[in-house]
PDB file of C-alpha atoms in Angstrom:
ATOM      1  CA  UNK A1403     119.589 108.135  97.207  1.00 55.00           C
ATOM      2  CA  UNK A1404     117.012 107.143  99.762  1.00 64.00           C
ATOM      3  CA  UNK A1405     115.675 109.463 102.392  1.00 66.00           C
ATOM      4  CA  UNK A1406     117.685 108.518 105.459  1.00 71.00           C
ATOM      5  CA  UNK A1407     116.044 110.993 107.820  1.00 70.00           C
ATOM      6  CA  UNK A1408     114.409 109.335 110.782  1.00 75.00           C
ATOM      7  CA  UNK A1409     112.302 110.927 113.419  1.00 74.00           C
ATOM      8  CA  UNK A1410     114.010 111.160 116.772  1.00 76.00           C
ATOM      9  CA  UNK A1411     112.187 111.721 120.000  1.00 80.00           C
ATOM     10  CA  UNK A1412     113.380 114.695 121.967  1.00 81.00           C
ATOM     11  CA  UNK A1413     114.717 114.057 125.436  1.00 82.00           C
ATOM     12  CA  UNK A1414     112.719 115.543 128.302  1.00 84.00           C
ATOM     13  CA  UNK A1415     115.562 117.227 130.160  1.00 85.00           C
ATOM     14  CA  UNK A1416     113.529 118.358 133.162  1.00 88.00           C
ATOM     15  CA  UNK A1417     112.416 114.849 134.066  1.00 92.00           C
ATOM     16  CA  UNK A1418     115.966 113.525 133.629  1.00 93.00           C
ATOM     17  CA  UNK A1419     117.218 116.189 136.049  1.00 91.00           C
ATOM     18  CA  UNK A1420     114.514 115.210 138.550  1.00 93.00           C
ATOM     19  CA  UNK A1421     115.476 111.544 138.265  1.00 94.00           C
ATOM     20  CA  UNK A1422     119.177 112.268 138.704  1.00 95.00           C
ATOM     21  CA  UNK A1423     118.453 114.501 141.705  1.00 94.00           C
ATOM     22  CA  UNK A1424     116.391 111.804 143.422  1.00 95.00           C
ATOM     23  CA  UNK A1425     118.892 109.008 142.746  1.00 95.00           C
ATOM     24  CA  UNK A1426     121.989 110.915 143.777  1.00 96.00           C
ATOM     25  CA  UNK A1427     120.270 112.486 146.780  1.00 94.00           C
ATOM     26  CA  UNK A1428     119.343 109.032 148.031  1.00 94.00           C
ATOM     27  CA  UNK A1429     122.818 107.602 147.345  1.00 95.00           C
ATOM     28  CA  UNK A1430     124.667 110.444 149.037  1.00 94.00           C
ATOM     29  CA  UNK A1431     122.372 110.356 152.042  1.00 94.00           C
ATOM     30  CA  UNK A1432     122.740 106.595 152.377  1.00 93.00           C
ATOM     31  CA  UNK A1433     126.513 106.842 152.131  1.00 94.00           C
ATOM     32  CA  UNK A1434     126.548 109.476 154.869  1.00 94.00           C
ATOM     33  CA  UNK A1435     124.154 107.846 157.365  1.00 90.00           C
ATOM     34  CA  UNK A1436     123.794 104.193 156.279  1.00 89.00           C
ATOM     35  CA  UNK A1437     120.146 103.858 157.302  1.00 91.00           C
ATOM     36  CA  UNK A1438     117.066 103.047 155.267  1.00 90.00           C
ATOM     37  CA  UNK A1439     115.288 106.183 156.422  1.00 93.00           C
ATOM     38  CA  UNK A1440     118.157 108.292 155.112  1.00 92.00           C
ATOM     39  CA  UNK A1441     117.485 106.933 151.611  1.00 93.00           C
ATOM     40  CA  UNK A1442     113.937 108.295 151.715  1.00 94.00           C
ATOM     41  CA  UNK A1443     115.005 111.589 153.241  1.00 94.00           C
ATOM     42  CA  UNK A1444     117.816 112.007 150.724  1.00 94.00           C
ATOM     43  CA  UNK A1445     115.458 111.256 147.845  1.00 95.00           C
ATOM     44  CA  UNK A1446     113.022 113.913 149.075  1.00 95.00           C
ATOM     45  CA  UNK A1447     115.767 116.497 149.527  1.00 95.00           C
ATOM     46  CA  UNK A1448     117.221 115.629 146.103  1.00 95.00           C
ATOM     47  CA  UNK A1449     113.781 116.019 144.542  1.00 95.00           C
ATOM     48  CA  UNK A1450     113.280 119.429 146.152  1.00 95.00           C
ATOM     49  CA  UNK A1451     116.687 120.646 144.998  1.00 95.00           C
ATOM     50  CA  UNK A1452     116.046 119.355 141.465  1.00 95.00           C
ATOM     51  CA  UNK A1453     112.668 121.137 141.366  1.00 94.00           C
ATOM     52  CA  UNK A1454     114.330 124.369 142.467  1.00 94.00           C
ATOM     53  CA  UNK A1455     117.021 123.883 139.833  1.00 92.00           C
ATOM     54  CA  UNK A1456     114.417 123.307 137.106  1.00 91.00           C
ATOM     55  CA  UNK A1457     112.312 126.292 138.052  1.00 91.00           C
ATOM     56  CA  UNK A1458     114.943 128.937 138.829  1.00 89.00           C
ATOM     57  CA  UNK A1459     118.364 128.033 137.457  1.00 86.00           C
ATOM     58  CA  UNK A1460     117.615 126.089 134.272  1.00 83.00           C
ATOM     59  CA  UNK A1461     115.357 128.613 132.476  1.00 80.00           C
ATOM     60  CA  UNK A1462     117.578 130.900 130.484  1.00 74.00           C
ATOM     61  CA  UNK A1463     116.888 134.509 129.702  1.00 71.00           C
ATOM     62  CA  UNK A1464     115.863 135.174 126.112  1.00 70.00           C
ATOM     63  CA  UNK A1465     118.641 136.608 123.984  1.00 67.00           C
ATOM     64  CA  UNK A1466     118.283 139.403 121.492  1.00 60.00           C
ATOM     65  CA  UNK A1467     119.712 137.286 118.675  1.00 63.00           C
TER      66      UNK A1467
END
């Protein structure tokens, strides 16, 4: 039997969360205000919220097991 194991690259979860925060922040802001400036503002707010999520909510406390 041949060795079927292949190396898989791990997914960088923090950068995916930042990307999702920026995209959805811009989309929600554009849907609410329908201006081009709201897209930029929503992207900035989404980025800030995603950074806060990554730094405070995402890190889990170490378990004793």
